[in-house]
């Protein structure tokens, strides 16, 4: 999760973004560090700053938006049969995964539709006309569509193919791209669909690709310049916090010319953060929050469409190690560098224990090549049943740290609890959880994220 700007007011669930080195096994147990997470700054998370997306044209249709389409004539949903393949049908009475089409945004008006099995919707000619299929693993011209909304009802849409014709549901089993002409948007028009937005992503990929190459550089530069400033570091230092955890994305290693749609400038902001930290006596934990391919499929790891593809090849793992090597080399001599977190929240089972272990060992070596003193933080896998699964690796590496994240806000049971009950749960239950991963002969422990959900109103002035 993330730090709230000192100029923000939070009115719903409060995420206490304080990170503590607590009990330490092999180190002095009285040693503690308190850190605040500067989330939403160098890696965008839309829930932290929703207004950052306000200037995007057609912002309903960002990368990863899940759309479902119900034919007004057939009365059923479009579906990629079996999750993708030679036929798109319109025969589902309810919508779930196969009936959800994930957007890849080309520009404000043109899109690709990715289906459950990661193929793209397109059209091909056969005996039934220009039939809609989902067989291509890469999008091209025939997989490019325009979404046209009714001026009277934005949930009513027509989908225009690149051949100039509109999709229509001829029958429950036959969807084609051969409907010509205008529409009166009535229930007798087979080219009209009722659209439901089933999910959204608002991360770094969505914001930069949403604005496009002409506008994104200016928007992001202004965001980096104003969202966190040196006065925030001063405020943090004056209020009993002695470190900051700064999430960064893998593209920072290619700054100032990262691959599209990312834009240059985040590295300069990180350089400034190290200067500000030194000016105000703060330590810095660099956190690789977004790894190439996305380590968990969520927006804060900059997934394009919810896919999780990190760690599936040796080349991908090496690319990630190279990012760590770049960061460690750049900041190893800074007196403010305290730790490097190799990756944030890899999620099981997509991120396998083997892949994570191989990466952590190589990432540790990359940090040690440049620094013998910086701690190396290894995030536990989310959705794993074993909070000690990294012990065999980390216990043998000097200065290694296991990062554990404890969330209350995603469980409804906490919604009815009072503030004090939430705090009591942390003191009792979370203390027991932490004790389990803090052993006398094991690695250090780091609570990278701690959340409390209640109906609080928090104002930082």
GROMACS .gro file of C-alpha atoms in nm:
model
  461
    1UNK     CA    1   0.000   0.000   0.000
    2UNK     CA    2   0.120   0.353   0.037
    3UNK     CA    3   0.193   0.671   0.218
    4UNK     CA    4  -0.072   0.938   0.214
    5UNK     CA    5   0.055   1.278   0.111
    6UNK     CA    6   0.064   1.529   0.393
    7UNK     CA    7  -0.188   1.724   0.191
    8UNK     CA    8  -0.442   1.443   0.157
    9UNK     CA    9  -0.754   1.350   0.353
   10UNK     CA   10  -0.859   0.985   0.371
   11UNK     CA   11  -1.221   0.914   0.462
   12UNK     CA   12  -1.273   0.537   0.420
   13UNK     CA   13  -1.038   0.250   0.503
   14UNK     CA   14  -0.714   0.361   0.657
   15UNK     CA   15  -0.399   0.184   0.548
   16UNK     CA   16  -0.136   0.236   0.812
   17UNK     CA   17   0.165   0.244   0.585
   18UNK     CA   18   0.422   0.224   0.857
   19UNK     CA   19   0.692  -0.036   0.823
   20UNK     CA   20   0.886  -0.163   1.121
   21UNK     CA   21   1.194  -0.370   1.174
   22UNK     CA   22   1.062  -0.545   1.484
   23UNK     CA   23   1.222  -0.855   1.634
   24UNK     CA   24   1.551  -0.948   1.488
   25UNK     CA   25   1.679  -1.291   1.574
   26UNK     CA   26   2.051  -1.245   1.523
   27UNK     CA   27   2.057  -0.868   1.582
   28UNK     CA   28   1.999  -0.635   1.878
   29UNK     CA   29   1.625  -0.681   1.955
   30UNK     CA   30   1.598  -0.317   2.066
   31UNK     CA   31   1.693  -0.197   1.721
   32UNK     CA   32   1.394  -0.069   1.528
   33UNK     CA   33   1.335   0.141   1.225
   34UNK     CA   34   1.008   0.309   1.135
   35UNK     CA   35   0.940   0.381   0.772
   36UNK     CA   36   0.659   0.527   0.569
   37UNK     CA   37   0.586   0.397   0.222
   38UNK     CA   38   0.587   0.662  -0.052
   39UNK     CA   39   0.333   0.480  -0.265
   40UNK     CA   40   0.162   0.630  -0.566
   41UNK     CA   41   0.464   0.844  -0.647
   42UNK     CA   42   0.714   0.667  -0.874
   43UNK     CA   43   0.477   0.376  -0.937
   44UNK     CA   44   0.121   0.493  -0.997
   45UNK     CA   45  -0.167   0.347  -0.799
   46UNK     CA   46  -0.496   0.505  -0.901
   47UNK     CA   47  -0.667   0.457  -0.566
   48UNK     CA   48  -0.405   0.682  -0.410
   49UNK     CA   49  -0.444   0.967  -0.659
   50UNK     CA   50  -0.755   0.912  -0.876
   51UNK     CA   51  -0.734   1.267  -1.014
   52UNK     CA   52  -0.419   1.173  -1.202
   53UNK     CA   53  -0.641   0.996  -1.455
   54UNK     CA   54  -0.895   1.276  -1.498
   55UNK     CA   55  -0.736   1.426  -1.809
   56UNK     CA   56  -0.733   1.103  -2.011
   57UNK     CA   57  -0.965   1.109  -2.311
   58UNK     CA   58  -1.214   0.822  -2.302
   59UNK     CA   59  -1.079   0.724  -1.960
   60UNK     CA   60  -1.344   0.453  -1.917
   61UNK     CA   61  -1.144   0.247  -2.164
   62UNK     CA   62  -0.797   0.206  -2.016
   63UNK     CA   63  -0.576  -0.099  -2.056
   64UNK     CA   64  -0.706  -0.393  -1.859
   65UNK     CA   65  -1.063  -0.271  -1.833
   66UNK     CA   66  -1.289  -0.577  -1.835
   67UNK     CA   67  -1.594  -0.543  -2.060
   68UNK     CA   68  -1.898  -0.766  -2.099
   69UNK     CA   69  -2.141  -0.732  -2.391
   70UNK     CA   70  -2.504  -0.844  -2.392
   71UNK     CA   71  -2.679  -0.856  -2.730
   72UNK     CA   72  -3.009  -0.662  -2.726
   73UNK     CA   73  -3.162  -0.892  -2.987
   74UNK     CA   74  -3.046  -1.229  -2.858
   75UNK     CA   75  -3.058  -1.120  -2.494
   76UNK     CA   76  -2.738  -1.304  -2.403
   77UNK     CA   77  -2.371  -1.227  -2.350
   78UNK     CA   78  -2.086  -1.256  -2.595
   79UNK     CA   79  -1.852  -1.537  -2.495
   80UNK     CA   80  -1.513  -1.665  -2.606
   81UNK     CA   81  -1.607  -2.032  -2.600
   82UNK     CA   82  -1.359  -2.237  -2.392
   83UNK     CA   83  -1.178  -1.912  -2.307
   84UNK     CA   84  -1.068  -1.849  -2.665
   85UNK     CA   85  -1.059  -2.020  -2.999
   86UNK     CA   86  -1.238  -2.048  -3.330
   87UNK     CA   87  -1.573  -1.913  -3.222
   88UNK     CA   88  -1.725  -1.619  -3.038
   89UNK     CA   89  -2.086  -1.690  -2.942
   90UNK     CA   90  -2.373  -1.491  -2.789
   91UNK     CA   91  -2.540  -1.759  -2.583
   92UNK     CA   92  -2.456  -1.695  -2.216
   93UNK     CA   93  -2.730  -1.591  -1.973
   94UNK     CA   94  -2.473  -1.466  -1.720
   95UNK     CA   95  -2.120  -1.331  -1.747
   96UNK     CA   96  -1.797  -1.448  -1.587
   97UNK     CA   97  -1.441  -1.507  -1.712
   98UNK     CA   98  -1.509  -1.634  -2.063
   99UNK     CA   99  -1.762  -1.355  -2.113
  100UNK     CA  100  -1.519  -1.080  -2.009
  101UNK     CA  101  -1.301  -0.907  -2.270
  102UNK     CA  102  -0.993  -0.724  -2.148
  103UNK     CA  103  -0.894  -0.407  -2.332
  104UNK     CA  104  -0.560  -0.326  -2.481
  105UNK     CA  105  -0.572   0.043  -2.562
  106UNK     CA  106  -0.415   0.154  -2.891
  107UNK     CA  107  -0.537   0.512  -2.864
  108UNK     CA  108  -0.846   0.694  -2.736
  109UNK     CA  109  -1.077   0.526  -2.988
  110UNK     CA  110  -0.915   0.200  -3.099
  111UNK     CA  111  -0.868  -0.115  -2.895
  112UNK     CA  112  -0.784  -0.483  -2.892
  113UNK     CA  113  -0.993  -0.732  -2.694
  114UNK     CA  114  -0.801  -1.003  -2.507
  115UNK     CA  115  -0.991  -1.308  -2.387
  116UNK     CA  116  -0.948  -1.545  -2.094
  117UNK     CA  117  -0.680  -1.760  -2.260
  118UNK     CA  118  -0.485  -1.451  -2.372
  119UNK     CA  119  -0.582  -1.464  -2.738
  120UNK     CA  120  -0.719  -1.160  -2.920
  121UNK     CA  121  -1.059  -1.121  -3.076
  122UNK     CA  122  -1.046  -1.075  -3.454
  123UNK     CA  123  -1.240  -1.159  -3.766
  124UNK     CA  124  -1.190  -1.412  -4.042
  125UNK     CA  125  -1.382  -1.501  -4.357
  126UNK     CA  126  -1.557  -1.838  -4.385
  127UNK     CA  127  -1.877  -1.982  -4.528
  128UNK     CA  128  -2.089  -1.791  -4.276
  129UNK     CA  129  -1.946  -1.451  -4.365
  130UNK     CA  130  -1.694  -1.251  -4.164
  131UNK     CA  131  -1.704  -1.447  -3.842
  132UNK     CA  132  -1.561  -1.332  -3.509
  133UNK     CA  133  -1.294  -1.557  -3.358
  134UNK     CA  134  -1.023  -1.542  -3.089
  135UNK     CA  135  -0.721  -1.725  -3.221
  136UNK     CA  136  -0.433  -1.477  -3.248
  137UNK     CA  137  -0.171  -1.448  -2.976
  138UNK     CA  138  -0.063  -1.107  -3.105
  139UNK     CA  139  -0.298  -0.828  -3.215
  140UNK     CA  140  -0.299  -0.688  -3.569
  141UNK     CA  141  -0.533  -0.495  -3.796
  142UNK     CA  142  -0.810  -0.756  -3.792
  143UNK     CA  143  -0.793  -0.757  -3.411
  144UNK     CA  144  -0.848  -0.380  -3.387
  145UNK     CA  145  -1.189  -0.239  -3.299
  146UNK     CA  146  -1.361   0.089  -3.219
  147UNK     CA  147  -1.622   0.117  -2.944
  148UNK     CA  148  -1.906   0.354  -3.039
  149UNK     CA  149  -2.133   0.459  -2.752
  150UNK     CA  150  -2.489   0.584  -2.778
  151UNK     CA  151  -2.520   0.954  -2.702
  152UNK     CA  152  -2.836   0.882  -2.501
  153UNK     CA  153  -2.717   0.579  -2.306
  154UNK     CA  154  -2.343   0.523  -2.257
  155UNK     CA  155  -2.400   0.158  -2.167
  156UNK     CA  156  -2.528   0.091  -2.522
  157UNK     CA  157  -2.245   0.035  -2.765
  158UNK     CA  158  -2.166  -0.082  -3.116
  159UNK     CA  159  -1.830  -0.241  -3.197
  160UNK     CA  160  -1.677  -0.139  -3.529
  161UNK     CA  161  -1.421  -0.370  -3.688
  162UNK     CA  162  -1.128  -0.250  -3.898
  163UNK     CA  163  -1.308  -0.366  -4.214
  164UNK     CA  164  -1.554  -0.079  -4.160
  165UNK     CA  165  -1.846  -0.298  -4.050
  166UNK     CA  166  -2.004  -0.349  -3.709
  167UNK     CA  167  -2.024  -0.668  -3.509
  168UNK     CA  168  -2.366  -0.826  -3.492
  169UNK     CA  169  -2.516  -1.123  -3.314
  170UNK     CA  170  -2.697  -1.301  -3.597
  171UNK     CA  171  -2.786  -1.593  -3.374
  172UNK     CA  172  -2.673  -1.726  -3.040
  173UNK     CA  173  -2.403  -1.926  -3.219
  174UNK     CA  174  -2.297  -1.680  -3.487
  175UNK     CA  175  -2.133  -1.340  -3.434
  176UNK     CA  176  -2.002  -1.162  -3.744
  177UNK     CA  177  -1.841  -0.835  -3.848
  178UNK     CA  178  -2.062  -0.745  -4.144
  179UNK     CA  179  -2.333  -0.507  -4.023
  180UNK     CA  180  -2.341  -0.184  -4.226
  181UNK     CA  181  -2.521   0.142  -4.179
  182UNK     CA  182  -2.645   0.370  -3.905
  183UNK     CA  183  -2.831   0.266  -3.595
  184UNK     CA  184  -3.133   0.390  -3.403
  185UNK     CA  185  -3.001   0.202  -3.097
  186UNK     CA  186  -3.323   0.004  -3.058
  187UNK     CA  187  -3.372  -0.347  -2.925
  188UNK     CA  188  -3.426  -0.471  -3.281
  189UNK     CA  189  -3.070  -0.384  -3.389
  190UNK     CA  190  -2.837  -0.688  -3.381
  191UNK     CA  191  -2.530  -0.459  -3.377
  192UNK     CA  192  -2.625  -0.304  -3.042
  193UNK     CA  193  -2.490  -0.445  -2.716
  194UNK     CA  194  -2.542  -0.345  -2.356
  195UNK     CA  195  -2.193  -0.300  -2.208
  196UNK     CA  196  -2.098  -0.369  -1.849
  197UNK     CA  197  -1.762  -0.263  -1.705
  198UNK     CA  198  -1.662  -0.564  -1.497
  199UNK     CA  199  -1.329  -0.437  -1.370
  200UNK     CA  200  -1.067  -0.168  -1.405
  201UNK     CA  201  -0.694  -0.122  -1.359
  202UNK     CA  202  -0.533   0.211  -1.272
  203UNK     CA  203  -0.158   0.168  -1.263
  204UNK     CA  204   0.152   0.309  -1.430
  205UNK     CA  205   0.081   0.136  -1.760
  206UNK     CA  206  -0.277   0.265  -1.769
  207UNK     CA  207  -0.187   0.625  -1.691
  208UNK     CA  208   0.102   0.656  -1.936
  209UNK     CA  209  -0.063   0.464  -2.219
  210UNK     CA  210  -0.388   0.644  -2.149
  211UNK     CA  211  -0.239   0.989  -2.199
  212UNK     CA  212  -0.022   0.871  -2.487
  213UNK     CA  213   0.331   0.972  -2.590
  214UNK     CA  214   0.252   1.341  -2.641
  215UNK     CA  215   0.082   1.414  -2.309
  216UNK     CA  216   0.217   1.151  -2.070
  217UNK     CA  217   0.567   1.303  -2.022
  218UNK     CA  218   0.428   1.635  -1.904
  219UNK     CA  219   0.161   1.481  -1.683
  220UNK     CA  220   0.400   1.243  -1.512
  221UNK     CA  221   0.676   1.500  -1.470
  222UNK     CA  222   0.431   1.731  -1.296
  223UNK     CA  223   0.310   1.445  -1.077
  224UNK     CA  224   0.660   1.343  -0.973
  225UNK     CA  225   0.749   1.706  -0.904
  226UNK     CA  226   0.450   1.784  -0.684
  227UNK     CA  227   0.312   1.465  -0.523
  228UNK     CA  228   0.610   1.419  -0.290
  229UNK     CA  229   0.836   1.717  -0.214
  230UNK     CA  230   1.124   1.786   0.023
  231UNK     CA  231   0.888   1.934   0.281
  232UNK     CA  232   0.729   1.589   0.309
  233UNK     CA  233   1.067   1.441   0.401
  234UNK     CA  234   1.110   1.716   0.660
  235UNK     CA  235   0.762   1.643   0.800
  236UNK     CA  236   0.836   1.272   0.816
  237UNK     CA  237   1.164   1.328   0.998
  238UNK     CA  238   1.006   1.564   1.250
  239UNK     CA  239   0.735   1.315   1.340
  240UNK     CA  240   0.931   1.019   1.468
  241UNK     CA  241   0.977   0.831   1.141
  242UNK     CA  242   1.334   0.755   1.041
  243UNK     CA  243   1.307   0.596   0.695
  244UNK     CA  244   1.111   0.591   0.372
  245UNK     CA  245   1.027   0.294   0.153
  246UNK     CA  246   1.017   0.407  -0.210
  247UNK     CA  247   0.843   0.181  -0.464
  248UNK     CA  248   0.995   0.196  -0.814
  249UNK     CA  249   0.920   0.028  -1.146
  250UNK     CA  250   1.154  -0.182  -1.354
  251UNK     CA  251   1.156   0.080  -1.633
  252UNK     CA  252   1.351   0.319  -1.409
  253UNK     CA  253   1.670   0.136  -1.509
  254UNK     CA  254   1.616   0.252  -1.871
  255UNK     CA  255   1.559   0.616  -1.780
  256UNK     CA  256   1.553   0.864  -1.957
  257UNK     CA  257   1.426   0.652  -2.249
  258UNK     CA  258   1.226   0.363  -2.102
  259UNK     CA  259   1.020   0.137  -2.330
  260UNK     CA  260   0.678   0.266  -2.426
  261UNK     CA  261   0.440   0.358  -2.285
  262UNK     CA  262   0.654   0.450  -1.984
  263UNK     CA  263   0.816   0.792  -1.982
  264UNK     CA  264   1.146   0.918  -1.849
  265UNK     CA  265   1.191   1.119  -1.534
  266UNK     CA  266   1.130   0.884  -1.241
  267UNK     CA  267   1.504   0.829  -1.194
  268UNK     CA  268   1.561   1.199  -1.141
  269UNK     CA  269   1.286   1.199  -0.880
  270UNK     CA  270   1.453   0.906  -0.702
  271UNK     CA  271   1.785   1.091  -0.710
  272UNK     CA  272   1.612   1.387  -0.545
  273UNK     CA  273   1.466   1.157  -0.280
  274UNK     CA  274   1.811   1.040  -0.178
  275UNK     CA  275   1.929   1.399  -0.145
  276UNK     CA  276   1.623   1.492   0.061
  277UNK     CA  277   1.668   1.186   0.279
  278UNK     CA  278   2.026   1.281   0.355
  279UNK     CA  279   1.924   1.641   0.424
  280UNK     CA  280   1.675   1.527   0.686
  281UNK     CA  281   1.849   1.228   0.836
  282UNK     CA  282   1.629   0.960   0.683
  283UNK     CA  283   1.719   0.617   0.550
  284UNK     CA  284   1.587   0.480   0.220
  285UNK     CA  285   1.452   0.136   0.133
  286UNK     CA  286   1.433   0.099  -0.245
  287UNK     CA  287   1.147  -0.135  -0.331
  288UNK     CA  288   1.112  -0.290  -0.677
  289UNK     CA  289   0.735  -0.264  -0.679
  290UNK     CA  290   0.674  -0.347  -1.044
  291UNK     CA  291   0.881  -0.617  -1.214
  292UNK     CA  292   0.886  -0.686  -1.589
  293UNK     CA  293   0.583  -0.896  -1.680
  294UNK     CA  294   0.413  -0.820  -1.346
  295UNK     CA  295   0.477  -1.043  -1.046
  296UNK     CA  296   0.117  -1.049  -0.925
  297UNK     CA  297  -0.115  -0.923  -1.201
  298UNK     CA  298  -0.229  -0.618  -1.008
  299UNK     CA  299  -0.216  -0.254  -1.107
  300UNK     CA  300   0.052  -0.166  -0.852
  301UNK     CA  301   0.289  -0.401  -1.035
  302UNK     CA  302   0.203  -0.225  -1.363
  303UNK     CA  303   0.023  -0.516  -1.523
  304UNK     CA  304  -0.131  -0.417  -1.855
  305UNK     CA  305  -0.438  -0.634  -1.830
  306UNK     CA  306  -0.419  -0.835  -1.510
  307UNK     CA  307  -0.182  -1.095  -1.650
  308UNK     CA  308   0.099  -1.225  -1.430
  309UNK     CA  309   0.399  -1.323  -1.640
  310UNK     CA  310   0.706  -1.243  -1.429
  311UNK     CA  311   0.957  -1.520  -1.362
  312UNK     CA  312   0.846  -1.757  -1.634
  313UNK     CA  313   1.176  -1.746  -1.824
  314UNK     CA  314   1.544  -1.717  -1.734
  315UNK     CA  315   1.564  -1.404  -1.951
  316UNK     CA  316   1.288  -1.236  -1.753
  317UNK     CA  317   1.457  -1.316  -1.423
  318UNK     CA  318   1.790  -1.187  -1.552
  319UNK     CA  319   1.625  -0.867  -1.672
  320UNK     CA  320   1.495  -0.812  -1.320
  321UNK     CA  321   1.836  -0.884  -1.167
  322UNK     CA  322   1.983  -0.623  -1.402
  323UNK     CA  323   1.741  -0.365  -1.261
  324UNK     CA  324   1.857  -0.445  -0.907
  325UNK     CA  325   2.218  -0.425  -1.019
  326UNK     CA  326   2.152  -0.082  -1.169
  327UNK     CA  327   1.987   0.052  -0.854
  328UNK     CA  328   2.248  -0.092  -0.617
  329UNK     CA  329   2.533   0.048  -0.826
  330UNK     CA  330   2.375   0.393  -0.843
  331UNK     CA  331   2.302   0.435  -0.472
  332UNK     CA  332   2.548   0.208  -0.291
  333UNK     CA  333   2.767   0.500  -0.186
  334UNK     CA  334   2.480   0.708  -0.054
  335UNK     CA  335   2.478   0.722   0.327
  336UNK     CA  336   2.098   0.711   0.307
  337UNK     CA  337   2.073   0.369   0.140
  338UNK     CA  338   1.947   0.130   0.402
  339UNK     CA  339   1.800  -0.162   0.210
  340UNK     CA  340   1.700  -0.290  -0.133
  341UNK     CA  341   1.376  -0.487  -0.159
  342UNK     CA  342   1.419  -0.725  -0.452
  343UNK     CA  343   1.050  -0.744  -0.545
  344UNK     CA  344   0.717  -0.655  -0.388
  345UNK     CA  345   0.449  -0.918  -0.334
  346UNK     CA  346   0.516  -1.194  -0.586
  347UNK     CA  347   0.198  -1.397  -0.592
  348UNK     CA  348   0.174  -1.775  -0.576
  349UNK     CA  349   0.126  -1.994  -0.764
  350UNK     CA  350   0.202  -1.780  -1.072
  351UNK     CA  351   0.534  -1.683  -0.919
  352UNK     CA  352   0.670  -2.025  -0.832
  353UNK     CA  353   0.890  -2.082  -0.530
  354UNK     CA  354   1.166  -2.201  -0.761
  355UNK     CA  355   1.155  -1.883  -0.971
  356UNK     CA  356   1.142  -1.659  -0.666
  357UNK     CA  357   1.427  -1.844  -0.496
  358UNK     CA  358   1.650  -1.831  -0.804
  359UNK     CA  359   1.577  -1.463  -0.846
  360UNK     CA  360   1.636  -1.377  -0.481
  361UNK     CA  361   1.974  -1.550  -0.479
  362UNK     CA  362   2.084  -1.367  -0.795
  363UNK     CA  363   1.938  -1.038  -0.673
  364UNK     CA  364   2.117  -1.073  -0.340
  365UNK     CA  365   2.446  -1.124  -0.522
  366UNK     CA  366   2.377  -0.817  -0.737
  367UNK     CA  367   2.333  -0.599  -0.428
  368UNK     CA  368   2.639  -0.746  -0.257
  369UNK     CA  369   2.849  -0.670  -0.564
  370UNK     CA  370   2.807  -0.302  -0.480
  371UNK     CA  371   2.731  -0.293  -0.106
  372UNK     CA  372   2.830  -0.511   0.186
  373UNK     CA  373   2.610  -0.325   0.431
  374UNK     CA  374   2.271  -0.265   0.266
  375UNK     CA  375   2.003  -0.504   0.384
  376UNK     CA  376   1.849  -0.721   0.113
  377UNK     CA  377   1.473  -0.757   0.161
  378UNK     CA  378   1.290  -1.060   0.022
  379UNK     CA  379   0.912  -1.036   0.012
  380UNK     CA  380   0.715  -1.344   0.104
  381UNK     CA  381   0.491  -1.476  -0.173
  382UNK     CA  382   0.129  -1.380  -0.138
  383UNK     CA  383  -0.117  -1.672  -0.131
  384UNK     CA  384   0.151  -1.909  -0.006
  385UNK     CA  385   0.059  -2.135   0.284
  386UNK     CA  386   0.409  -2.131   0.434
  387UNK     CA  387   0.535  -1.799   0.576
  388UNK     CA  388   0.874  -1.963   0.636
  389UNK     CA  389   0.928  -2.091   0.284
  390UNK     CA  390   1.218  -1.850   0.224
  391UNK     CA  391   1.405  -1.951   0.541
  392UNK     CA  392   1.631  -2.210   0.371
  393UNK     CA  393   1.759  -1.939   0.139
  394UNK     CA  394   1.757  -1.628   0.357
  395UNK     CA  395   1.900  -1.787   0.672
  396UNK     CA  396   2.230  -1.844   0.497
  397UNK     CA  397   2.265  -1.491   0.360
  398UNK     CA  398   2.408  -1.217   0.581
  399UNK     CA  399   2.189  -0.911   0.600
  400UNK     CA  400   1.887  -1.078   0.445
  401UNK     CA  401   1.538  -0.979   0.556
  402UNK     CA  402   1.198  -1.144   0.514
  403UNK     CA  403   0.919  -0.898   0.433
  404UNK     CA  404   0.570  -0.992   0.556
  405UNK     CA  405   0.251  -0.800   0.479
  406UNK     CA  406  -0.053  -0.808   0.705
  407UNK     CA  407  -0.386  -0.683   0.570
  408UNK     CA  408  -0.709  -0.632   0.759
  409UNK     CA  409  -0.890  -0.418   0.504
  410UNK     CA  410  -0.961  -0.705   0.263
  411UNK     CA  411  -1.155  -0.910   0.519
  412UNK     CA  412  -1.515  -0.813   0.594
  413UNK     CA  413  -1.486  -0.938   0.952
  414UNK     CA  414  -1.292  -0.624   1.041
  415UNK     CA  415  -1.554  -0.384   0.908
  416UNK     CA  416  -1.770  -0.414   1.220
  417UNK     CA  417  -1.476  -0.377   1.457
  418UNK     CA  418  -1.409  -0.055   1.641
  419UNK     CA  419  -1.078   0.123   1.612
  420UNK     CA  420  -0.968  -0.025   1.943
  421UNK     CA  421  -1.070  -0.376   1.837
  422UNK     CA  422  -0.862  -0.341   1.522
  423UNK     CA  423  -0.565  -0.229   1.729
  424UNK     CA  424  -0.615  -0.515   1.973
  425UNK     CA  425  -0.620  -0.762   1.685
  426UNK     CA  426  -0.287  -0.623   1.563
  427UNK     CA  427  -0.133  -0.649   1.909
  428UNK     CA  428  -0.252  -1.004   1.965
  429UNK     CA  429  -0.292  -1.188   1.636
  430UNK     CA  430  -0.037  -1.009   1.423
  431UNK     CA  431   0.221  -1.028   1.699
  432UNK     CA  432   0.178  -1.405   1.698
  433UNK     CA  433   0.209  -1.414   1.319
  434UNK     CA  434   0.529  -1.211   1.338
  435UNK     CA  435   0.675  -1.427   1.612
  436UNK     CA  436   0.634  -1.730   1.388
  437UNK     CA  437   0.865  -1.581   1.123
  438UNK     CA  438   1.109  -1.430   1.375
  439UNK     CA  439   1.339  -1.698   1.510
  440UNK     CA  440   1.665  -1.682   1.700
  441UNK     CA  441   1.861  -1.836   1.415
  442UNK     CA  442   1.658  -1.709   1.122
  443UNK     CA  443   1.663  -1.402   0.900
  444UNK     CA  444   1.551  -1.057   1.010
  445UNK     CA  445   1.184  -0.967   0.989
  446UNK     CA  446   1.029  -0.666   0.817
  447UNK     CA  447   0.661  -0.572   0.831
  448UNK     CA  448   0.646  -0.396   0.497
  449UNK     CA  449   0.272  -0.330   0.507
  450UNK     CA  450   0.020  -0.318   0.787
  451UNK     CA  451  -0.343  -0.223   0.730
  452UNK     CA  452  -0.628  -0.137   0.960
  453UNK     CA  453  -0.980  -0.098   0.822
  454UNK     CA  454  -1.238   0.104   1.004
  455UNK     CA  455  -1.453   0.412   0.961
  456UNK     CA  456  -1.179   0.654   1.053
  457UNK     CA  457  -1.119   1.001   0.922
  458UNK     CA  458  -0.750   1.077   0.901
  459UNK     CA  459  -0.614   1.424   0.832
  460UNK     CA  460  -0.248   1.505   0.799
  461UNK     CA  461  -0.194   1.880   0.800
   0.00000   0.00000   0.00000
